[in-house]
Short mmCIF file of C-alpha atoms and ligand atoms in Angstrom, two decimals:
data_model
loop_
_atom_site.label_atom_id
_atom_site.label_comp_id
_atom_site.label_asym_id
_atom_site.label_seq_id
_atom_site.Cartn_x
_atom_site.Cartn_y
_atom_site.Cartn_z
CA UNK A 139 -0.14 -0.14 -0.14
CA UNK A 140 1.67 2.97 -1.32
CA UNK A 141 4.65 3.35 -4.29
CA UNK A 142 6.81 5.65 -2.82
CA UNK A 143 10.41 5.89 -1.75
CA UNK A 144 9.92 2.77 0.78
CA UNK A 145 6.77 0.85 -0.81
CA UNK A 146 8.25 0.89 -4.54
CA UNK A 147 11.98 -0.07 -3.83
CA UNK A 148 9.96 -2.85 -1.37
CA UNK A 149 7.95 -4.36 -3.91
CA UNK A 150 10.28 -4.47 -6.52
CA UNK A 151 13.17 -6.15 -4.29
CA UNK A 152 10.22 -8.65 -3.15
CA UNK A 153 9.00 -9.15 -6.70
CA UNK A 154 12.50 -10.11 -8.04
CA UNK A 155 13.30 -12.41 -4.82
CA UNK A 156 10.02 -15.09 -5.68
CA UNK A 157 7.19 -13.21 -4.34
CA UNK A 158 4.37 -12.19 -6.41
CA UNK A 159 3.57 -8.61 -5.45
CA UNK A 160 0.81 -6.07 -6.17
CA UNK A 161 1.66 -2.72 -5.36
CA UNK A 162 -1.05 -0.36 -4.61
CA UNK A 163 -1.42 3.69 -5.02
CA UNK A 164 -4.12 6.11 -5.19
CA UNK A 165 -2.30 7.85 -8.17
CA UNK A 166 -3.53 6.47 -11.56
CA UNK A 167 -0.18 8.26 -13.15
CA UNK A 168 1.93 6.29 -10.43
CA UNK A 169 0.09 2.81 -11.60
CA UNK A 170 0.49 3.47 -15.04
CA UNK A 171 4.16 4.54 -15.02
CA UNK A 172 5.04 0.99 -12.87
CA UNK A 173 2.60 -1.10 -14.87
CA UNK A 174 4.70 0.32 -17.75
CA UNK A 175 7.95 -1.00 -16.57
CA UNK A 176 9.12 2.43 -15.35
CA UNK A 177 9.65 4.37 -12.08
CA UNK A 178 8.47 7.87 -10.86
CA UNK A 179 11.03 8.41 -8.43
CA UNK A 180 14.98 8.74 -8.73
CA UNK A 181 16.80 5.95 -6.71
CA UNK A 182 19.82 3.89 -8.24
CA UNK A 183 19.02 0.59 -9.69
CA UNK A 184 15.23 0.82 -9.05
CA UNK A 185 14.33 1.42 -12.64
CA UNK A 186 16.22 -1.90 -14.14
CA UNK A 187 14.56 -4.13 -10.97
CA UNK A 188 11.39 -2.76 -11.61
CA UNK A 189 11.41 -3.48 -15.23
CA UNK A 190 12.60 -6.98 -14.65
CA UNK A 191 9.91 -7.46 -12.24
CA UNK A 192 6.97 -6.38 -14.50
CA UNK A 193 8.32 -7.97 -17.11
CA UNK A 194 8.48 -11.34 -15.73
CA UNK A 195 4.99 -10.68 -14.55
CA UNK A 196 5.82 -10.85 -10.44
CA UNK A 197 4.98 -7.23 -10.05
CA UNK A 198 2.14 -5.24 -10.94
CA UNK A 199 0.51 -2.02 -9.85
CA UNK A 200 -3.21 -1.43 -9.01
CA UNK A 201 -5.71 0.69 -7.57
CA UNK A 202 -7.00 -1.47 -4.66
CA UNK A 203 -5.80 -4.34 -2.70
CA UNK A 204 -6.27 -7.84 -4.08
CA UNK A 205 -6.74 -10.86 -1.81
CA UNK A 206 -2.57 -11.81 -0.66
CA UNK A 207 -1.06 -13.29 2.17
CA UNK A 208 0.72 -10.44 3.19
CA UNK A 209 0.06 -6.28 3.12
CA UNK A 210 2.88 -3.87 4.22
CA UNK A 211 1.44 -0.17 4.44
CA UNK A 212 3.98 2.37 3.25
CA UNK A 213 1.86 5.57 2.91
CA UNK A 214 3.22 9.02 3.84
CA UNK A 215 2.79 10.52 7.68
CA UNK A 216 3.63 14.04 7.48
CA UNK A 217 2.30 16.83 10.26
CA UNK A 218 -0.29 19.38 10.21
CA UNK A 219 -0.88 22.28 12.02
CA UNK A 220 1.13 22.64 15.60
CA UNK A 221 2.96 19.70 14.18
CA UNK A 222 0.34 16.94 15.00
CA UNK A 223 0.73 13.43 13.19
CA UNK A 224 -0.94 13.50 10.06
CA UNK A 225 -2.40 9.75 10.20
CA UNK A 226 -5.30 10.22 7.67
CA UNK A 227 -3.12 8.13 4.84
CA UNK A 228 -2.57 5.09 7.59
CA UNK A 229 -6.12 5.11 8.11
CA UNK A 230 -7.51 5.40 4.56
CA UNK A 231 -5.21 2.69 3.54
CA UNK A 232 -6.26 -0.30 6.51
CA UNK A 233 -9.51 0.80 5.74
CA UNK A 234 -9.03 -0.07 2.33
CA UNK A 235 -7.80 -3.58 3.10
CA UNK A 236 -10.66 -4.51 5.04
CA UNK A 237 -12.62 -6.12 2.33
CA UNK A 238 -9.47 -8.11 0.49
CA UNK A 239 -8.48 -9.19 4.24
CA UNK A 240 -8.47 -13.12 4.75
CA UNK A 241 -8.32 -15.11 8.32
CA UNK A 242 -4.47 -15.70 8.67
CA UNK A 243 -3.49 -12.65 6.59
CA UNK A 244 -0.42 -10.54 8.15
CA UNK A 245 -1.02 -6.67 8.12
CA UNK A 246 2.79 -4.70 8.46
CA UNK A 247 2.74 -0.78 9.04
CA UNK A 248 6.23 0.32 8.03
CA UNK A 249 5.39 4.22 7.77
CA UNK A 250 6.79 6.18 10.43
CA UNK A 251 4.16 6.97 13.24
CA UNK A 252 3.87 7.95 16.86
CA UNK A 253 3.71 5.39 19.54
CA UNK A 254 0.07 3.39 19.96
CA UNK A 255 -0.80 4.08 15.95
CA UNK A 256 -0.14 0.19 15.01
CA UNK A 257 -2.58 -0.76 18.03
CA UNK A 258 -4.64 1.89 18.63
CA UNK A 259 -5.58 2.85 14.71
CA UNK A 260 -4.53 -0.02 12.44
CA UNK A 261 -5.86 -2.98 14.86
CA UNK A 262 -8.42 -0.70 16.30
CA UNK A 263 -10.02 0.16 12.10
CA UNK A 264 -9.39 -3.99 11.62
CA UNK A 265 -11.24 -5.34 14.58
CA UNK A 266 -14.05 -2.66 14.00
CA UNK A 267 -14.54 -4.82 10.99
CA UNK A 268 -14.37 -7.77 12.86
CA UNK A 269 -10.72 -8.53 12.39
CA UNK A 270 -9.31 -8.97 15.85
CA UNK A 271 -5.24 -8.68 15.72
CA UNK A 272 -3.72 -12.35 17.14
CA UNK A 273 -6.76 -14.26 16.35
CA UNK A 274 -8.01 -13.41 12.76
CA UNK A 275 -5.33 -11.37 11.53
CA UNK A 276 -1.68 -10.66 12.31
CA UNK A 277 -0.61 -6.73 12.89
CA UNK A 278 2.61 -5.54 13.69
CA UNK A 279 4.81 -2.39 13.07
CA UNK A 280 8.00 -2.69 11.07
CA UNK A 281 9.49 1.11 10.91
CA UNK A 282 11.67 1.30 7.37
CA UNK A 283 15.54 2.75 8.00
CA UNK A 284 16.36 3.23 4.48
CA UNK A 285 18.76 5.60 3.26
CA UNK A 286 17.66 7.52 -0.01
CA UNK A 287 20.04 6.71 -2.39
CA UNK A 288 21.39 2.97 -1.27
CA UNK A 289 17.52 1.63 -0.60
CA UNK A 290 17.76 -1.34 -2.87
CA UNK A 291 20.96 -2.38 -0.78
CA UNK A 292 19.40 -1.55 2.63
CA UNK A 293 15.81 -3.12 2.31
CA UNK A 294 17.58 -6.34 2.31
CA UNK A 295 20.60 -5.80 4.26
CA UNK A 296 19.53 -3.66 7.16
CA UNK A 297 18.76 -4.86 10.53
CA UNK A 298 14.55 -4.42 11.17
CA UNK A 299 12.75 -4.12 14.50
CA UNK A 300 9.49 -5.74 14.38
CA UNK A 301 7.10 -5.66 16.81
CA UNK A 302 3.73 -6.88 17.06
CA UNK A 303 0.53 -6.04 18.67
CA UNK A 304 0.36 -9.79 20.13
CA UNK A 305 3.08 -12.25 20.67
CA UNK A 306 1.74 -14.07 17.33
CA UNK A 307 1.56 -11.00 15.29
CA UNK A 308 5.38 -10.62 16.42
CA UNK A 309 6.24 -14.00 15.12
CA UNK A 310 4.24 -13.77 11.95
CA UNK A 311 5.70 -10.37 11.07
CA UNK A 312 9.42 -12.08 12.28
CA UNK A 313 9.10 -14.81 9.81
CA UNK A 314 8.01 -12.50 6.96
CA UNK A 315 11.07 -10.29 7.40
CA UNK A 316 13.50 -13.27 7.75
CA UNK A 317 12.20 -14.21 4.55
CA UNK A 318 13.95 -11.78 2.69
CA UNK A 319 16.03 -9.41 5.07
CA UNK A 320 19.67 -10.99 5.20
CA UNK A 321 20.32 -8.59 8.42
CA UNK A 322 19.25 -9.09 12.16
CA UNK A 323 15.51 -9.08 12.83
CA UNK A 324 15.06 -8.07 16.38
CA UNK A 325 11.48 -9.01 17.86
CA UNK A 326 9.82 -6.91 20.17
CA UNK A 327 6.30 -5.43 20.84
CA UNK A 328 4.64 -2.64 18.37
CA UNK A 329 5.02 0.32 21.11
CA UNK A 330 8.70 -0.32 21.19
CA UNK A 331 9.19 -0.57 17.50
CA UNK A 332 7.36 2.63 17.12
CA UNK A 333 9.57 4.39 19.42
CA UNK A 334 12.70 2.92 18.01
CA UNK A 335 12.44 4.22 14.84
CA UNK A 336 11.67 7.67 16.21
CA UNK A 337 14.26 7.58 18.54
CA UNK A 338 16.63 7.05 16.09
CA UNK A 339 15.75 10.33 14.01
CA UNK A 340 15.38 12.70 17.12
CA UNK A 341 19.16 11.30 18.08
CA UNK A 342 20.36 12.73 15.09
CA UNK A 343 18.14 15.97 15.02
CA UNK A 344 19.43 16.82 18.85
CA UNK A 345 23.09 16.16 18.30
CA UNK A 346 22.97 18.44 15.18
CA UNK A 347 20.93 21.05 16.84
CA UNK A 348 24.00 21.27 19.49
CA UNK A 349 26.28 21.66 16.50
CA UNK A 350 24.24 24.45 14.83
CA UNK A 351 23.68 25.97 18.81
CA UNK A 352 27.34 25.97 19.27
CA UNK A 353 27.58 27.76 15.36
CA UNK A 354 24.86 30.26 16.45
CA UNK A 355 27.17 31.14 19.92
CA UNK A 356 30.07 31.45 17.38
CA UNK A 357 28.56 34.06 15.12
CA UNK A 358 27.15 36.14 18.15
CA UNK A 359 30.97 35.86 19.50
CA UNK A 360 32.64 36.33 16.87
CA UNK A 361 34.56 32.81 16.66
CA UNK A 362 35.25 30.28 14.28
CA UNK A 363 32.75 27.42 15.09
CA UNK A 364 34.97 24.81 13.10
CA UNK A 365 37.91 25.42 15.27
CA UNK A 366 35.91 24.99 18.38
CA UNK A 367 34.07 21.82 17.36
CA UNK A 368 37.60 20.55 15.98
CA UNK A 369 39.49 21.39 19.22
CA UNK A 370 36.84 20.21 21.31
CA UNK A 371 36.61 16.90 19.53
CA UNK A 372 40.19 16.33 20.44
CA UNK A 373 38.73 15.13 23.45
CA UNK A 374 38.48 11.58 23.70
CA UNK A 375 34.80 11.16 24.56
CA UNK A 376 33.35 13.91 22.72
CA UNK A 377 32.20 14.24 18.95
CA UNK A 378 30.49 17.24 17.90
CA UNK A 379 28.61 16.98 14.92
CA UNK A 380 29.11 19.51 11.77
CA UNK A 381 26.71 22.39 11.89
CA UNK A 382 24.93 23.44 8.86
CA UNK A 383 22.12 25.68 7.56
CA UNK A 384 19.65 23.62 9.46
CA UNK A 385 17.99 20.20 8.90
CA UNK A 386 15.86 19.00 5.83
CA UNK A 387 14.49 16.04 4.48
CA UNK A 388 11.45 14.17 5.24
CA UNK A 389 12.40 12.30 8.19
CA UNK A 390 14.89 13.82 11.05
CA UNK A 391 13.06 17.24 10.78
CA UNK A 392 9.53 15.86 10.81
CA UNK A 393 9.86 12.44 13.04
CA UNK A 394 10.75 13.82 16.17
CA UNK A 395 7.64 15.85 16.74
CA UNK A 396 6.10 12.17 16.63
CA UNK A 397 7.68 11.84 20.10
CA UNK A 398 6.78 15.30 21.07
CA UNK A 399 3.46 14.91 20.36
CA UNK A 400 3.04 11.59 22.45
CA UNK A 401 4.43 13.05 25.37
CA UNK A 402 4.83 17.18 25.23
CA UNK A 403 5.50 17.33 28.83
CA UNK A 404 8.35 15.26 28.65
CA UNK A 405 10.09 15.98 25.72
CA UNK A 406 11.60 19.62 26.21
CA UNK A 407 15.10 18.85 24.95
CA UNK A 408 13.57 17.09 21.56
CA UNK A 409 11.33 20.53 20.99
CA UNK A 410 14.08 22.70 21.62
CA UNK A 411 16.21 21.05 19.17
CA UNK A 412 13.48 21.27 16.57
CA UNK A 413 13.26 24.53 17.20
CA UNK A 414 16.78 25.26 17.08
CA UNK A 415 17.50 23.47 13.68
CA UNK A 416 14.21 25.06 12.13
CA UNK A 417 15.90 28.96 13.36
CA UNK A 418 18.95 28.26 11.26
CA UNK A 419 17.69 29.44 7.89
CA UNK A 420 17.21 32.85 9.54
CA UNK A 421 20.32 32.73 11.05
CA UNK A 422 22.50 32.57 8.47
CA UNK A 423 19.82 35.15 6.44
CA UNK A 424 20.87 37.14 9.18
CA UNK A 425 24.58 36.97 8.80
CA UNK A 426 24.08 37.35 5.00
CA UNK A 427 22.09 40.58 5.51
CA UNK A 428 25.23 41.93 7.74
CA UNK A 429 27.41 41.50 4.68
CA UNK A 430 25.32 42.71 1.81
CA UNK A 431 24.89 46.12 3.86
CA UNK A 432 28.12 46.94 2.53
CA UNK A 433 27.23 46.69 -1.17
CA UNK A 434 24.49 48.50 -2.95
CA UNK A 435 23.01 46.01 -4.81
CA UNK A 436 24.97 42.77 -4.23
CA UNK A 437 26.12 40.04 -6.70
CA UNK A 438 25.45 36.83 -4.52
CA UNK A 439 26.18 33.18 -5.11
CA UNK A 440 24.04 30.61 -3.42
CA UNK A 441 25.83 27.53 -3.93
CA UNK A 442 23.36 24.44 -3.19
CA UNK A 443 19.76 23.64 -2.61
CA UNK A 444 19.36 20.26 -1.77
CA UNK A 445 18.84 19.23 1.72
CA UNK A 446 22.22 16.98 1.89
CA UNK A 447 25.36 17.04 0.15
CA UNK A 448 25.36 14.62 -3.76
CA UNK A 449 21.40 14.48 -4.17
CA UNK A 450 18.57 15.93 -6.35
CA UNK A 451 16.12 15.94 -3.17
CA UNK A 452 14.87 19.41 -2.09
CA UNK A 453 12.20 18.30 0.32
CA UNK A 454 12.34 20.84 3.32
CA UNK A 455 15.61 21.40 2.51
CA UNK A 456 16.94 24.77 4.55
CA UNK A 457 19.30 25.36 1.87
CA UNK A 458 16.12 26.47 -0.25
CA UNK A 459 14.73 28.50 2.31
CA UNK A 460 17.73 30.13 2.74
CA UNK A 461 17.71 31.20 -1.08
CA UNK A 462 14.12 31.83 -1.03
CA UNK A 463 14.23 34.02 1.61
CA UNK A 464 16.90 36.27 -0.11
CA UNK A 465 15.35 36.40 -2.82
CA UNK A 466 11.94 37.38 -1.32
CA UNK A 467 13.45 40.11 1.24
CA UNK A 468 17.40 41.24 -0.03
CA UNK A 469 18.03 43.76 -2.77
CA UNK A 470 20.20 41.65 -4.16
CA UNK A 471 21.54 39.64 -7.64
CA UNK A 472 21.34 35.98 -6.89
CA UNK A 473 23.46 33.00 -8.50
CA UNK A 474 22.11 30.27 -7.78
CA UNK A 475 24.33 27.00 -8.04
CA UNK A 476 22.75 23.29 -7.71
CA UNK A 477 24.40 21.05 -10.41
CA UNK A 478 22.17 18.05 -9.62
CA UNK A 479 18.97 19.73 -10.72
CA UNK A 480 18.39 21.00 -14.68
CA UNK A 481 15.94 23.63 -13.39
CA UNK A 482 15.77 25.93 -10.61
CA UNK A 483 12.71 25.30 -8.34
CA UNK A 484 12.41 29.39 -7.32
CA UNK A 485 10.36 31.32 -9.72
CA UNK A 486 12.29 34.15 -11.08
CA UNK A 487 15.83 32.77 -10.84
CA UNK A 488 18.06 30.81 -12.71
CA UNK A 489 20.58 27.94 -11.95
CA UNK A 490 24.27 28.84 -13.03
CA UNK A 491 27.65 27.20 -13.44
CA UNK A 492 29.67 27.33 -10.13
CA UNK A 493 32.95 28.65 -11.67
CA UNK A 494 30.92 31.59 -13.43
CA UNK A 495 28.78 32.59 -10.15
CA UNK A 496 31.84 32.64 -8.14
CA UNK A 497 33.92 34.97 -10.41
CA UNK A 498 30.81 37.54 -10.72
CA UNK A 499 29.89 37.18 -7.12
CA UNK A 500 30.10 39.90 -4.33
CA UNK A 501 29.34 37.42 -1.60
CA UNK A 502 29.12 33.66 -1.88
CA UNK A 503 27.25 31.66 0.77
CA UNK A 504 27.97 27.76 0.85
CA UNK A 505 24.67 25.86 1.61
CA UNK A 506 25.24 22.28 0.76
CA UNK A 507 28.65 20.30 0.86
CA UNK A 508 28.28 18.49 -2.56
CA UNK A 509 31.18 16.66 -4.18
CA UNK A 510 31.60 18.84 -6.91
CA UNK A 511 31.80 22.61 -4.93
CA UNK A 512 34.56 20.39 -3.27
CA UNK A 513 36.79 19.89 -6.11
CA UNK A 514 36.64 23.82 -7.34
CA UNK A 515 40.03 25.67 -7.21
CA UNK A 516 40.10 27.38 -3.39
CA UNK A 517 41.29 30.79 -5.10
CA UNK A 518 37.91 31.50 -6.39
CA UNK A 519 37.01 31.79 -3.09
CA UNK A 520 39.25 34.29 -1.95
CA UNK A 521 37.88 37.41 -3.44
CA UNK A 522 34.06 37.63 -2.59
CA UNK A 523 33.07 37.64 0.82
CA UNK A 524 32.16 34.29 1.85
CA UNK A 525 29.55 32.51 4.64
CA UNK A 526 30.23 28.88 4.60
CA UNK A 527 27.36 27.33 6.63
CA UNK A 528 28.98 23.97 6.06
CA UNK A 529 32.62 23.71 6.44
CA UNK A 530 33.49 23.20 2.93
CA UNK A 531 36.71 25.42 2.77
CA UNK A 532 37.64 24.31 6.42
N1 NAD B 678 11.78 8.02 2.16
C1 NAD B 678 12.56 7.49 2.84
O1 NAD B 678 13.84 7.51 2.99
C2 NAD B 678 11.95 7.04 4.14
C3 NAD B 678 12.93 6.16 5.10
C4 NAD B 678 12.21 5.66 6.31
C5 NAD B 678 10.86 5.93 6.09
N2 NAD B 678 9.73 6.48 5.53
C6 NAD B 678 8.43 6.35 5.81
O2 NAD B 678 7.81 5.62 5.19
C7 NAD B 678 6.83 6.30 4.86
C8 NAD B 678 6.61 6.24 3.49
O3 NAD B 678 7.60 7.51 2.60
P1 NAD B 678 7.79 7.66 1.46
O4 NAD B 678 8.96 8.60 1.26
O5 NAD B 678 7.80 6.45 0.62
O6 NAD B 678 6.62 8.15 1.23
P2 NAD B 678 6.07 8.95 -0.48
O7 NAD B 678 5.31 10.24 -0.42
O8 NAD B 678 7.26 8.82 -1.49
O9 NAD B 678 5.21 7.75 -1.03
C9 NAD B 678 4.17 7.52 -0.87
C10 NAD B 678 2.83 6.88 -1.54
O10 NAD B 678 1.83 6.44 -0.93
C11 NAD B 678 0.72 6.51 -1.79
N3 NAD B 678 -0.62 6.76 -0.62
C12 NAD B 678 -0.91 7.46 -0.01
N4 NAD B 678 -2.10 7.26 0.53
C13 NAD B 678 -2.35 5.82 0.00
C14 NAD B 678 -3.50 5.21 0.37
N5 NAD B 678 -4.42 5.58 1.17
N6 NAD B 678 -3.62 3.86 -0.26
C15 NAD B 678 -2.49 3.46 -1.30
N7 NAD B 678 -1.19 4.30 -1.84
C16 NAD B 678 -1.65 5.41 -0.82
C17 NAD B 678 1.11 8.05 -2.39
O11 NAD B 678 0.05 8.26 -3.62
C18 NAD B 678 2.28 7.75 -2.25
O12 NAD B 678 2.65 7.31 -3.74
C19 NAD B 678 6.64 7.75 5.77
O13 NAD B 678 5.59 7.30 6.70
C20 NAD B 678 7.76 7.76 5.81
O14 NAD B 678 8.17 8.89 7.05
C21 NAD B 678 10.64 6.58 4.67
#
């Protein structure tokens, strides 16, 4: 259920490992693309896998779920106003399963969700339809940990945490994943599996927030944060992460809010970390504004738009947020450089080659540490004023 970044690679991997797979999605364009043996998302090796699976008849895409042995729910779980989890897609996908389910079927929620969702939403909806978890069907959570760019390998090789709403559910889900996962399959209860996934991403967020807070302090005290971090990390038990212009993507910037929503009184640290990271684009903009004031209409080169290095993904990207804000609020001529995109995603702005932009610029803001930027001749950065938010030149 859901043929996106998680569902489609999982479907294709299962289909090329001896299973017959029906991929279900609401979007007709997605179904048509996949049934034509093509893909609508960028992920290495996925296109060849889908082409082979569709050609052999082991993968087909459908608008509604057919009868099957196991159902995996891989639908989006964004947040809505007030950072509250939006579980409408999980509920809709679960309801859509009801007519297809037969006794003994396995239903696994792979989407990232707040603790108790598997029991209180998925198992509850099925129970209301007369299908009791552990008696009629098996219901479990198995969060996905894949890294975009390495999904095909990681779907198979990563260790998995599998948690059922009863012990029999845990066992049924554990056996299903052991059928194709090479990493260890850890068995636990549903709520633990839910919190494990969220804890992983909140851990990253809190640690990045610490580095970003130090960057804010250093900018106020006019100290070099890179030197501070490097020297502090000389301590044998200290390992401060690298600061940056914020935290993007659809996981680390979203999932910590699911823990906060579950226990607001107990999560001041996780909530503060989110705010520190969300506040970073504004801090970068403030720094830039101070520099830009020296010029009448500065030419500003912005290096990078994606949310992390060496990819084209701009979802929740802090780099994109910084460039948008400069475009909207500073009287400047902007030269945007993003070697992973063919067109600028911001109306009224064009993409430039890195070297040309650096030669023209009065001010340079480095927002993403792309490999291509690391290879640029250092002399290009000596003339303009530089704000290096990612430590590219360190
Ligand atoms: N992308 C990642 O790297 C990643 C990694 C770990 C966990 N996750 C989690 O996995 C889940 C899915 O993420 P994604 O990136 O694959 O999302 P996505 O947006 O790429 O894909 C979701 C798909 O589900 C479809 N869909 C929505 N409602 C549906 C329904 N009721 N029935 C059938 N299909 C439906 C959408 O049309 C879409 O094609 C989310 O909870 C996410 O947090 C994602």
